[in-house]
Tab-separated table of C-alpha atoms and ligand atoms in Angstrom:
chain	number	residue	atom	x	y	z
A	1	MET	CA	11.039	21.160	-42.600
A	2	THR	CA	14.426	20.360	-44.136
A	3	SER	CA	17.756	22.042	-43.548
A	4	GLN	CA	17.639	23.293	-47.132
A	5	GLN	CA	14.297	25.017	-46.556
A	6	VAL	CA	15.662	26.932	-43.574
A	7	GLY	CA	18.668	28.085	-45.589
A	8	LEU	CA	21.335	25.978	-43.971
A	9	HIS	CA	22.992	25.161	-47.267
A	10	PRO	CA	25.578	27.783	-48.182
A	11	LYS	CA	25.343	29.285	-51.621
A	12	PRO	CA	27.991	27.860	-53.939
A	13	GLY	CA	31.179	29.868	-53.545
A	14	GLU	CA	29.833	31.664	-50.504
A	15	ALA	CA	30.732	29.187	-47.810
A	16	PHE	CA	30.555	30.949	-44.447
A	17	LEU	CA	28.881	34.066	-45.843
A	18	GLY	CA	25.471	34.339	-44.270
A	19	MET	CA	25.784	30.870	-42.755
A	20	PRO	CA	25.141	30.182	-39.096
A	21	THR	CA	28.139	28.951	-37.090
A	22	PHE	CA	28.491	25.189	-36.599
A	23	THR	CA	26.819	25.368	-33.196
A	24	LYS	CA	23.609	26.830	-34.652
A	25	ALA	CA	23.773	24.950	-37.952
A	26	ALA	CA	24.059	21.616	-36.143
A	27	HIS	CA	20.800	22.291	-34.289
A	28	ILE	CA	19.009	22.988	-37.571
A	29	ALA	CA	20.486	19.899	-39.224
A	30	LEU	CA	19.568	17.674	-36.282
A	31	ALA	CA	15.922	18.607	-36.722
A	32	ASP	CA	15.988	17.315	-40.320
A	33	ASP	CA	14.908	13.652	-40.035
A	34	GLN	CA	15.257	12.922	-43.750
A	35	LEU	CA	18.828	14.261	-43.766
A	36	ARG	CA	19.760	12.044	-40.798
A	37	ARG	CA	18.240	8.959	-42.423
A	38	ASN	CA	20.066	9.611	-45.737
A	39	LEU	CA	23.383	10.251	-43.983
A	40	GLY	CA	23.124	7.345	-41.562
A	41	HIS	CA	22.396	4.881	-44.339
A	42	ALA	CA	25.180	6.129	-46.637
A	43	THR	CA	27.957	6.479	-44.050
A	44	HIS	CA	27.279	3.047	-42.530
A	45	THR	CA	27.353	1.382	-45.953
A	46	ILE	CA	30.652	3.025	-46.962
A	47	ARG	CA	32.391	2.481	-43.654
A	48	ASP	CA	31.455	-1.213	-43.468
A	49	LYS	CA	32.834	-1.768	-46.978
A	50	ARG	CA	36.004	0.152	-46.137
A	51	LYS	CA	36.576	-1.898	-43.012
A	52	ARG	CA	36.358	-5.122	-45.026
A	53	VAL	CA	38.890	-4.136	-47.732
A	54	VAL	CA	41.301	-2.520	-45.289
A	55	GLY	CA	41.142	-5.692	-43.180
A	56	GLU	CA	42.450	-7.676	-46.162
A	57	LEU	CA	45.887	-6.062	-45.904
A	58	GLU	CA	48.157	-7.388	-43.192
A	59	ASP	CA	50.526	-4.455	-43.652
A	60	TRP	CA	47.823	-1.766	-43.446
A	61	GLN	CA	49.386	-0.098	-40.398
A	62	ASP	CA	52.790	-0.060	-42.114
A	63	LEU	CA	51.231	1.479	-45.212
A	64	ARG	CA	49.640	4.198	-43.065
A	65	SER	CA	52.954	4.982	-41.393
A	66	THR	CA	54.788	5.049	-44.717
A	67	ALA	CA	52.176	7.333	-46.284
A	68	ALA	CA	52.399	9.696	-43.300
A	69	ALA	CA	56.212	9.712	-43.425
A	70	ILE	CA	56.308	10.458	-47.172
A	71	LYS	CA	53.924	13.375	-46.730
A	72	ASP	CA	55.830	14.729	-43.715
A	73	ASN	CA	59.149	14.588	-45.535
A	74	THR	CA	57.631	16.288	-48.556
A	75	LEU	CA	56.131	19.062	-46.423
A	76	ALA	CA	59.456	19.577	-44.647
A	77	ASN	CA	61.097	20.348	-48.010
A	78	LEU	CA	58.095	21.735	-49.827
A	79	ASP	CA	59.864	24.740	-51.353
A	80	ARG	CA	62.449	22.509	-53.037
A	81	HIS	CA	59.840	20.035	-54.332
A	82	LEU	CA	57.662	22.814	-55.706
A	83	GLU	CA	60.538	24.325	-57.648
A	84	GLN	CA	61.475	20.882	-58.965
A	85	PHE	CA	57.869	20.304	-60.023
A	86	GLU	CA	57.667	23.672	-61.788
A	87	ALA	CA	60.886	23.024	-63.706
A	88	ALA	CA	59.838	19.510	-64.785
A	89	ALA	CA	56.272	20.497	-65.792
A	90	THR	CA	57.539	23.522	-67.719
A	91	ALA	CA	60.126	21.407	-69.534
A	92	ALA	CA	57.288	19.057	-70.548
A	93	GLY	CA	55.329	21.909	-72.117
A	94	ALA	CA	52.963	22.978	-69.311
A	95	THR	CA	52.615	26.557	-68.071
A	96	VAL	CA	52.910	26.819	-64.278
A	97	HIS	CA	51.221	29.698	-62.437
A	98	TRP	CA	51.482	30.565	-58.732
A	99	ALA	CA	48.427	31.808	-56.856
A	100	ALA	CA	48.705	33.209	-53.327
A	101	ASP	CA	44.942	33.170	-52.744
A	102	ALA	CA	41.554	32.307	-54.219
A	103	ALA	CA	41.148	35.633	-56.034
A	104	GLU	CA	44.480	35.263	-57.814
A	105	ALA	CA	43.786	31.655	-58.808
A	106	CYS	CA	40.343	32.540	-60.215
A	107	LYS	CA	41.769	35.509	-62.108
A	108	ILE	CA	44.352	33.301	-63.814
A	109	GLY	CA	41.711	30.682	-64.723
A	110	ILE	CA	39.258	33.264	-66.059
A	111	GLU	CA	41.924	34.939	-68.214
A	112	ILE	CA	42.821	31.594	-69.788
A	113	ALA	CA	39.157	30.802	-70.546
A	114	GLN	CA	38.581	34.307	-71.949
A	115	ARG	CA	41.658	34.088	-74.123
A	116	HIS	CA	40.072	31.040	-75.762
A	117	ARG	CA	36.675	32.784	-75.997
A	118	ALA	CA	35.092	29.991	-73.984
A	119	THR	CA	31.506	30.591	-72.881
A	120	ASP	CA	31.188	27.062	-71.468
A	121	VAL	CA	33.859	25.002	-69.696
A	122	ILE	CA	33.708	21.457	-68.336
A	123	LYS	CA	34.999	20.372	-64.947
A	124	VAL	CA	36.426	17.357	-63.211
A	125	LYS	CA	35.304	17.007	-59.577
A	126	SER	CA	37.811	19.074	-57.598
A	127	MET	CA	37.853	20.419	-54.063
A	128	ALA	CA	40.486	23.053	-54.864
A	129	THR	CA	38.237	24.704	-57.472
A	130	GLN	CA	35.349	24.634	-54.984
A	131	GLU	CA	37.603	26.127	-52.323
A	132	ILE	CA	38.348	29.133	-54.530
A	133	GLY	CA	34.726	29.479	-55.737
A	134	LEU	CA	35.834	29.094	-59.356
A	135	ASN	CA	32.417	28.236	-60.833
A	136	GLU	CA	30.833	31.353	-59.415
A	137	GLU	CA	33.694	33.607	-60.523
A	138	LEU	CA	33.540	32.141	-64.032
A	139	GLU	CA	29.774	32.703	-64.059
A	140	LYS	CA	30.241	36.362	-63.087
A	141	ASN	CA	32.380	36.669	-66.199
A	142	GLY	CA	29.785	35.061	-68.453
A	143	ILE	CA	31.400	31.617	-68.518
A	144	HIS	CA	29.266	28.616	-67.517
A	145	ALA	CA	31.128	25.804	-65.746
A	146	TRP	CA	29.572	22.344	-66.057
A	147	GLU	CA	30.291	19.709	-63.439
A	148	THR	CA	30.686	16.274	-65.002
A	149	ASP	CA	30.926	14.020	-61.949
A	150	LEU	CA	27.500	12.426	-61.354
A	151	ALA	CA	27.198	13.529	-57.734
A	152	GLU	CA	28.545	17.011	-58.513
A	153	LEU	CA	26.009	17.266	-61.320
A	154	ILE	CA	23.210	16.474	-58.835
A	155	VAL	CA	24.545	19.132	-56.486
A	156	GLN	CA	24.925	21.705	-59.272
A	157	LEU	CA	21.495	21.117	-60.804
A	158	GLY	CA	19.935	21.231	-57.322
A	159	GLY	CA	21.476	24.695	-56.664
A	160	ASP	CA	23.171	23.089	-53.714
A	161	THR	CA	26.698	22.636	-52.328
A	162	PRO	CA	28.523	19.339	-51.662
A	163	SER	CA	28.037	17.714	-48.291
A	164	HIS	CA	30.803	15.098	-48.507
A	165	PHE	CA	34.208	14.800	-50.274
A	166	LEU	CA	33.494	11.579	-52.043
A	167	VAL	CA	29.716	11.548	-52.232
A	168	PRO	CA	28.852	15.232	-52.600
A	169	ALA	CA	25.118	14.428	-52.848
A	170	ILE	CA	25.151	12.060	-49.857
A	171	HIS	CA	22.313	14.073	-48.309
A	172	ARG	CA	19.996	13.306	-51.265
A	173	ASN	CA	17.997	10.116	-51.740
A	174	ARG	CA	17.093	8.564	-55.096
A	175	ASP	CA	13.690	10.154	-55.348
A	176	GLU	CA	15.089	13.621	-54.671
A	177	ILE	CA	17.688	13.036	-57.404
A	178	ARG	CA	15.032	11.922	-59.898
A	179	GLN	CA	13.081	15.108	-59.165
A	180	ILE	CA	16.151	17.329	-59.629
A	181	PHE	CA	16.966	15.701	-62.983
A	182	ALA	CA	13.362	15.939	-64.181
A	183	ASP	CA	13.052	19.607	-63.161
A	184	LYS	CA	16.461	21.013	-64.060
A	185	MET	CA	18.271	19.111	-66.804
A	186	GLY	CA	16.140	20.617	-69.570
A	187	GLU	CA	16.961	24.163	-68.418
A	188	VAL	CA	20.684	23.732	-69.096
A	189	GLY	CA	20.938	21.102	-71.820
A	190	ARG	CA	19.496	17.752	-72.815
A	191	PRO	CA	16.364	17.107	-70.697
A	192	ALA	CA	15.838	13.975	-68.621
A	193	PRO	CA	13.580	11.329	-70.235
A	194	ALA	CA	9.890	11.951	-69.505
A	195	ASP	CA	9.497	8.478	-67.961
A	196	LEU	CA	12.566	8.770	-65.669
A	197	THR	CA	12.319	6.573	-62.561
A	198	ASP	CA	14.475	6.544	-59.419
A	199	GLU	CA	16.248	3.316	-60.473
A	200	PRO	CA	20.044	3.955	-60.236
A	201	ARG	CA	20.541	2.579	-63.771
A	202	ARG	CA	17.974	4.982	-65.235
A	203	LEU	CA	19.375	7.955	-63.305
A	204	ALA	CA	22.919	7.197	-64.456
A	205	GLU	CA	21.734	6.843	-68.067
A	206	ALA	CA	19.980	10.227	-67.937
A	207	ALA	CA	23.163	11.829	-66.574
A	208	ARG	CA	25.342	10.108	-69.204
A	209	LEU	CA	23.228	11.391	-72.110
A	210	HIS	CA	23.044	14.875	-70.630
A	211	LEU	CA	26.792	15.036	-70.014
A	212	ARG	CA	27.831	13.633	-73.390
A	213	GLU	CA	26.749	16.875	-75.038
A	214	LYS	CA	28.833	18.865	-72.557
A	215	PHE	CA	31.942	16.719	-73.130
A	216	LEU	CA	31.740	17.080	-76.883
A	217	ALA	CA	31.165	20.854	-76.773
A	218	GLY	CA	33.795	21.742	-74.142
A	219	LYS	CA	37.007	23.236	-75.508
A	220	VAL	CA	38.389	24.245	-72.118
A	221	ALA	CA	38.390	22.016	-69.027
A	222	PHE	CA	39.199	22.673	-65.366
A	223	SER	CA	40.432	20.048	-62.940
A	224	GLY	CA	42.240	19.620	-59.665
A	225	ALA	CA	44.747	16.849	-58.955
A	226	ASN	CA	45.095	14.175	-56.313
A	227	PHE	CA	48.871	14.159	-56.572
A	228	ALA	CA	51.636	16.139	-58.290
A	229	ILE	CA	54.950	14.348	-58.838
A	230	ALA	CA	57.914	16.670	-58.340
A	231	GLU	CA	60.560	14.655	-60.212
A	232	THR	CA	58.579	14.492	-63.479
A	233	GLY	CA	56.044	17.357	-63.319
A	234	THR	CA	53.201	14.821	-63.636
A	235	LEU	CA	49.655	15.380	-62.363
A	236	VAL	CA	47.499	12.464	-61.206
A	237	VAL	CA	43.697	12.293	-60.968
A	238	LEU	CA	41.833	9.344	-59.462
A	239	GLU	CA	38.127	8.934	-60.180
A	240	SER	CA	35.473	6.246	-60.485
A	241	GLU	CA	33.223	7.132	-63.402
A	242	GLY	CA	35.472	7.904	-66.363
A	243	ASN	CA	34.039	11.400	-66.678
A	244	GLY	CA	37.293	12.838	-65.383
A	245	ARG	CA	39.301	11.129	-68.085
A	246	MET	CA	36.951	12.572	-70.726
A	247	CYS	CA	37.569	16.081	-69.370
A	248	LEU	CA	41.303	15.539	-69.108
A	249	THR	CA	41.758	14.245	-72.644
A	250	LEU	CA	39.036	15.678	-74.950
A	251	PRO	CA	39.366	19.499	-74.648
A	252	ASP	CA	42.062	21.595	-76.321
A	253	VAL	CA	42.953	23.447	-73.130
A	254	LEU	CA	43.298	22.009	-69.618
A	255	VAL	CA	43.648	24.152	-66.477
A	256	SER	CA	44.438	22.327	-63.218
A	257	VAL	CA	44.185	24.035	-59.838
A	258	VAL	CA	46.519	22.193	-57.468
A	259	GLY	CA	47.021	22.855	-53.751
A	260	ILE	CA	50.745	23.073	-52.975
A	261	GLU	CA	50.393	20.237	-50.435
A	262	LYS	CA	49.569	17.732	-53.205
A	263	LEU	CA	53.240	17.218	-54.027
A	264	LEU	CA	54.967	13.831	-53.844
A	265	PRO	CA	58.700	13.727	-54.520
A	266	THR	CA	58.874	10.674	-56.814
A	267	PHE	CA	56.801	8.274	-58.868
A	268	ALA	CA	57.753	5.478	-56.473
A	269	ASP	CA	55.915	7.350	-53.680
A	270	LEU	CA	52.720	7.074	-55.661
A	271	GLU	CA	52.695	3.315	-55.159
A	272	VAL	CA	51.795	3.723	-51.473
A	273	PHE	CA	49.017	6.234	-52.124
A	274	LEU	CA	47.454	4.206	-54.924
A	275	GLN	CA	46.934	1.522	-52.289
A	276	VAL	CA	45.711	3.587	-49.341
A	277	LEU	CA	43.483	6.087	-51.158
A	278	PRO	CA	41.018	3.786	-52.995
A	279	ARG	CA	40.619	1.488	-49.989
A	280	SER	CA	39.988	4.412	-47.640
A	281	SER	CA	37.633	6.320	-49.902
A	282	THR	CA	35.540	4.095	-52.168
A	283	ALA	CA	36.507	0.838	-50.409
A	284	GLU	CA	37.973	-0.456	-53.670
A	285	ARG	CA	41.172	-2.460	-53.908
A	286	MET	CA	42.229	-0.511	-56.968
A	287	ASN	CA	41.026	2.744	-58.406
A	288	PRO	CA	38.865	2.336	-61.561
A	289	TYR	CA	40.286	5.334	-63.478
A	290	THR	CA	43.724	6.763	-62.742
A	291	THR	CA	44.786	9.429	-65.249
A	292	MET	CA	48.302	10.869	-65.347
A	293	TRP	CA	49.625	13.548	-67.643
A	294	THR	CA	52.925	15.353	-67.946
A	295	GLY	CA	52.766	18.640	-69.799
A	296	VAL	CA	51.712	18.461	-73.436
A	297	THR	CA	51.972	15.546	-75.891
A	298	GLU	CA	51.793	16.645	-79.522
A	299	GLY	CA	48.665	15.368	-81.280
A	300	ASP	CA	47.328	13.673	-78.142
A	301	GLY	CA	45.154	15.281	-75.479
A	302	PRO	CA	45.025	18.994	-74.594
A	303	GLN	CA	47.589	21.023	-76.483
A	304	GLU	CA	47.668	23.784	-73.875
A	305	VAL	CA	48.138	22.703	-70.257
A	306	HIS	CA	48.097	25.161	-67.348
A	307	ILE	CA	48.827	24.328	-63.711
A	308	ILE	CA	47.845	26.827	-61.022
A	309	LEU	CA	49.748	26.087	-57.799
A	310	LEU	CA	47.502	27.297	-54.993
A	311	ASP	CA	48.548	28.497	-51.538
A	312	ASN	CA	45.378	30.080	-50.079
A	313	GLY	CA	46.377	29.569	-46.434
A	314	ARG	CA	48.498	26.445	-46.844
A	315	THR	CA	51.796	28.101	-45.881
A	316	ARG	CA	49.953	29.452	-42.832
A	317	ALA	CA	48.983	25.869	-41.929
A	318	LEU	CA	52.536	24.704	-42.602
A	319	ALA	CA	53.843	27.123	-39.986
A	320	ASP	CA	51.677	25.493	-37.300
A	321	THR	CA	53.846	22.767	-35.783
A	322	THR	CA	50.939	20.630	-34.513
A	323	GLY	CA	48.443	21.485	-37.218
A	324	ARG	CA	50.674	21.063	-40.270
A	325	GLN	CA	49.939	17.324	-40.278
A	326	ALA	CA	46.512	18.251	-41.718
A	327	LEU	CA	48.347	19.004	-44.984
A	328	ARG	CA	48.979	15.262	-45.309
A	329	CYS	CA	45.264	14.859	-46.059
A	330	ILE	CA	44.492	13.005	-49.290
A	331	ARG	CA	40.741	13.825	-49.101
A	332	CYS	CA	39.691	10.194	-48.859
A	333	SER	CA	36.711	11.032	-46.595
A	334	ALA	CA	37.234	8.034	-44.273
A	335	CYS	CA	37.174	10.380	-41.261
A	336	LEU	CA	33.781	11.760	-42.306
A	337	ASN	CA	32.247	8.304	-42.585
A	338	VAL	CA	33.250	7.250	-39.070
A	339	CYS	CA	32.517	10.546	-37.302
A	340	PRO	CA	29.456	10.406	-35.029
A	341	VAL	CA	29.056	14.177	-35.328
A	342	TYR	CA	29.217	14.251	-39.149
A	343	GLU	CA	26.803	11.328	-39.359
A	344	ARG	CA	24.141	13.312	-37.540
A	345	VAL	CA	24.571	16.814	-38.947
A	346	GLY	CA	26.011	16.286	-42.452
A	347	GLY	CA	28.525	18.418	-44.309
A	348	HIS	CA	26.667	21.700	-44.699
A	349	ALA	CA	26.695	22.435	-40.979
A	350	TYR	CA	30.471	22.973	-41.208
A	351	GLY	CA	29.865	25.898	-43.604
A	352	SER	CA	32.826	25.039	-45.798
A	353	VAL	CA	33.828	22.868	-48.750
A	354	TYR	CA	35.891	20.935	-46.185
A	355	PRO	CA	33.417	19.299	-43.801
A	356	GLY	CA	33.752	16.608	-41.145
A	357	PRO	CA	36.681	16.078	-38.784
A	358	ILE	CA	39.319	17.203	-41.287
A	359	GLY	CA	37.260	20.303	-42.115
A	360	ALA	CA	37.001	21.070	-38.396
A	361	ILE	CA	40.792	21.435	-38.213
A	362	LEU	CA	41.638	22.496	-41.762
A	363	ASN	CA	39.458	25.613	-41.888
A	364	PRO	CA	40.940	27.141	-38.705
A	365	LEU	CA	44.402	26.215	-39.971
A	366	LEU	CA	43.864	27.914	-43.322
A	367	HIS	CA	42.078	31.003	-41.985
A	368	GLY	CA	42.953	31.329	-38.277
A	369	VAL	CA	40.394	31.329	-35.448
A	370	SER	CA	39.386	34.992	-35.249
A	371	GLU	CA	36.240	34.564	-37.333
A	372	PRO	CA	33.225	33.031	-35.466
A	373	HIS	CA	32.711	30.241	-38.049
A	374	ASP	CA	36.302	29.061	-37.761
A	375	ALA	CA	36.336	29.456	-33.977
A	376	ALA	CA	33.288	27.173	-33.626
A	377	LEU	CA	34.758	24.303	-35.650
A	378	PRO	CA	37.326	22.908	-33.157
A	379	TYR	CA	34.316	22.177	-30.931
A	380	ALA	CA	32.504	20.200	-33.652
A	381	SER	CA	33.801	16.926	-32.279
A	382	SER	CA	33.276	14.483	-29.444
A	383	LEU	CA	37.068	13.790	-29.473
A	384	CYS	CA	36.258	10.068	-29.685
A	385	GLY	CA	39.323	9.435	-31.869
A	386	ALA	CA	37.531	7.386	-34.566
A	387	CYS	CA	38.833	9.799	-37.250
A	388	TYR	CA	42.444	9.187	-36.243
A	389	GLU	CA	41.968	5.410	-36.369
A	390	ALA	CA	40.442	5.627	-39.860
A	391	CYS	CA	42.875	8.119	-41.400
A	392	PRO	CA	45.225	6.463	-43.916
A	393	VAL	CA	47.874	9.155	-43.363
A	394	LYS	CA	47.561	9.075	-39.570
A	395	ILE	CA	46.473	12.648	-38.986
A	396	ASP	CA	45.928	12.991	-35.255
A	397	ILE	CA	42.809	15.117	-35.618
A	398	PRO	CA	41.783	14.985	-31.917
A	399	SER	CA	45.144	16.417	-30.793
A	400	VAL	CA	44.919	19.239	-33.305
A	401	LEU	CA	41.355	19.977	-32.172
A	402	VAL	CA	42.449	20.262	-28.542
A	403	GLU	CA	45.297	22.569	-29.542
A	404	GLN	CA	42.932	24.715	-31.579
A	405	ARG	CA	40.437	24.982	-28.711
A	406	ALA	CA	43.243	26.520	-26.663
A	407	GLU	CA	43.979	28.899	-29.559
A	408	VAL	CA	40.339	29.986	-29.682
A	409	ILE	CA	40.426	30.799	-25.961
A	410	GLU	CA	43.713	32.694	-26.298
A	411	ASP	CA	42.456	34.605	-29.312
A	412	ARG	CA	39.332	35.695	-27.434
A	413	ALA	CA	41.409	36.720	-24.428
A	414	GLU	CA	43.778	38.742	-26.629
A	415	ARG	CA	40.908	40.568	-28.235
A	416	GLY	CA	39.294	41.213	-24.845
A	417	GLY	CA	36.040	39.569	-25.906
A	418	PRO	CA	33.627	37.735	-23.588
A	419	ASN	CA	35.401	34.628	-22.432
A	420	ALA	CA	33.406	32.649	-19.901
A	421	GLU	CA	35.505	29.549	-20.567
A	422	ALA	CA	38.800	31.296	-19.774
A	423	LEU	CA	37.278	32.770	-16.615
A	424	ALA	CA	35.941	29.362	-15.536
A	425	MET	CA	39.360	27.790	-16.166
A	426	ARG	CA	41.116	30.514	-14.172
A	427	ILE	CA	38.752	29.984	-11.238
A	428	ALA	CA	39.213	26.201	-11.493
A	429	ALA	CA	43.023	26.572	-11.587
A	430	TRP	CA	42.940	28.860	-8.522
A	431	THR	CA	40.684	26.408	-6.665
A	432	PHE	CA	42.713	23.297	-7.516
A	433	ALA	CA	46.008	25.003	-6.590
A	434	ASP	CA	45.293	24.731	-2.842
A	435	HIS	CA	43.678	21.757	-1.119
A	436	ARG	CA	41.965	23.961	1.461
A	437	ARG	CA	40.273	25.966	-1.273
A	438	LEU	CA	39.234	22.757	-3.016
A	439	GLU	CA	37.749	21.338	0.183
A	440	ARG	CA	35.851	24.563	0.861
A	441	ALA	CA	34.507	24.543	-2.714
A	442	GLN	CA	33.441	20.900	-2.368
A	443	ARG	CA	31.658	21.586	0.900
A	444	LEU	CA	29.877	24.543	-0.621
A	445	ALA	CA	28.882	22.670	-3.787
A	446	GLY	CA	27.653	19.708	-1.714
A	447	ARG	CA	25.541	22.019	0.426
A	448	VAL	CA	23.894	23.890	-2.450
A	449	GLY	CA	23.593	20.799	-4.690
A	450	PRO	CA	20.080	19.490	-5.197
A	451	ALA	CA	18.790	16.298	-3.637
A	452	ALA	CA	17.936	14.852	-7.094
A	453	LYS	CA	19.969	11.959	-8.507
A	454	TYR	CA	21.104	13.998	-11.507
A	455	VAL	CA	21.368	17.671	-12.383
A	456	ARG	CA	19.258	17.999	-15.512
A	457	ARG	CA	19.945	21.636	-16.313
A	458	LEU	CA	22.785	23.953	-15.338
A	459	PRO	CA	22.109	27.701	-15.269
A	460	GLY	CA	23.261	30.325	-17.825
A	461	MET	CA	26.020	29.512	-20.322
A	462	LEU	CA	26.714	26.238	-18.522
A	463	GLY	CA	23.283	25.102	-19.748
A	464	GLY	CA	24.854	24.098	-23.087
A	465	TRP	CA	26.668	21.289	-21.333
A	466	THR	CA	23.496	19.757	-19.878
A	467	GLN	CA	21.469	20.181	-23.056
A	468	SER	CA	22.200	16.610	-24.063
A	469	ARG	CA	23.590	15.044	-20.857
A	470	ASP	CA	22.846	14.770	-17.161
A	471	LEU	CA	25.370	15.860	-14.552
A	472	PRO	CA	25.747	13.820	-11.343
A	473	PRO	CA	25.446	16.229	-8.383
A	474	VAL	CA	28.451	16.958	-6.152
A	475	PRO	CA	28.225	14.522	-3.170
A	476	ARG	CA	27.251	16.149	0.117
A	477	GLU	CA	30.410	14.695	1.650
A	478	SER	CA	33.844	14.367	0.023
A	479	PHE	CA	35.869	11.156	0.279
A	480	HIS	CA	38.231	12.990	2.613
A	481	GLN	CA	35.423	13.997	4.919
A	482	TRP	CA	33.936	10.489	4.835
A	483	TRP	CA	37.325	8.992	5.702
A	484	GLU	CA	37.812	11.357	8.620
A	485	ARG	CA	34.317	10.734	9.905
A	486	THR	CA	34.337	6.955	9.614
A	487	ARG	CA	37.933	6.526	10.837
A	488	ALA	CA	37.415	8.865	13.748
A	489	ALA	CA	34.352	6.888	14.699
A	490	GLY	CA	36.316	3.606	14.290
A	491	LYS	CA	33.976	2.437	11.533
A	492	GLU	CA	36.347	1.979	8.541
A	493	GLY	CA	34.439	0.526	5.689
A	494	GLY	CA	31.144	1.795	7.073
A	495	ARG	CA	28.862	4.337	5.415
B	1	SF4	S1	41.939	13.514	-42.669
B	1	SF4	FE1	42.611	11.438	-43.180
B	1	SF4	S2	40.698	10.282	-43.194
B	1	SF4	FE2	40.088	12.423	-43.317
B	1	SF4	S3	39.904	12.872	-45.484
B	1	SF4	FE3	41.995	13.409	-44.908
B	1	SF4	S4	43.210	11.580	-45.317
B	1	SF4	FE4	41.089	10.952	-45.298
């Protein structure tokens, strides 16, 4: 049975709603052998390639530090940069909107589409539009949104949600993709060829023909942006297939939903990110398609350009002194590809459009830790530190996770909920505070400990810890006791 069959995949736009928490979802995902094979193969391939191209740059560590410093400085003066961006984009002919949350951002986007009587809109792959559930809100208003990125198309036709930033259909193999195309393309446009095989070339050709009709019919397009340049009001989109450029240039109206953390102060800053992002994400030295646009250019490209600047929890994250570094994230997905937890459970287990190590810290930062789904995420990590090593903007994800675990405990304590962990910690603190108490506890544990070499299962809630590991039993005699015994008997070094 697959994780999809047991309903692990969230419905598009309904991340978290009706989803099990990470702890339960991970168990379901781990039982899906096909999912683990697909993920293991894909993440190993990408991370090996990334390691090779990153290793080519002698100044890689300097680039990482520079990228982190640029982002930190921008975040420290975000209000000023946002106002500068708004003024520059407006002067260039764009209309800038401000959205405090997902509902406001969707409302603005829907009104623009309705004003142009659009019943179909095309889309560039964008996490911000997924975050606000734009497709589903458009659909509720009778407007069909068509994804044009190949992997997003697979996800959309499969009635699925993305499982990875860069490779949203990472959990699908070629045969599954062929089946989705054969079954679904005809329902929403040009059908797949009757003799479609699972050859990548044939699959890409089927998608290209299907999408061409969408590109030519779309009068309104929606996108996100990788970067927004404050000094000029320019938006920047990086992509690999060229579909994005078609969406950004062919339609009459372009609406871009941009998280407020995407700002960079100057064009010169872009130079650093155009080096670190492609190498970290697709393991390419240079990005295949980089599209930049500044407002409106008469007679060329969309003649109506809207930019929706999205908060949706970002100022909340900015107020968190340890966690705000997560806003440096450039969504390269390098941390997902090296994470041993992500590799085994995939993106859906995180119950959010932001999966993997960055999702584990970003969701609690954006929403707080009071909700069970968010509270479970800081524990979705082995704290091995591989994500920090891979991150091109040096986000110290393990430190933020540890901080958030403490927040979860505090939040539970404040709300008076069951808090076995806090109780255990209080008992441990009391015991460790006095050496006599510690010795008594050791003697007691040594006496009641089993004779077996390892404790295979702890009782009650502690059982979670021994579910996948063995615990060495407490020795019957502490070092202190052994020392006293052997020294008193004049047998130092004896046993
Ligand atoms: S946290 Fe770092 S490694 Fe992970 S997606 Fe963001 S920028 Fe990339």
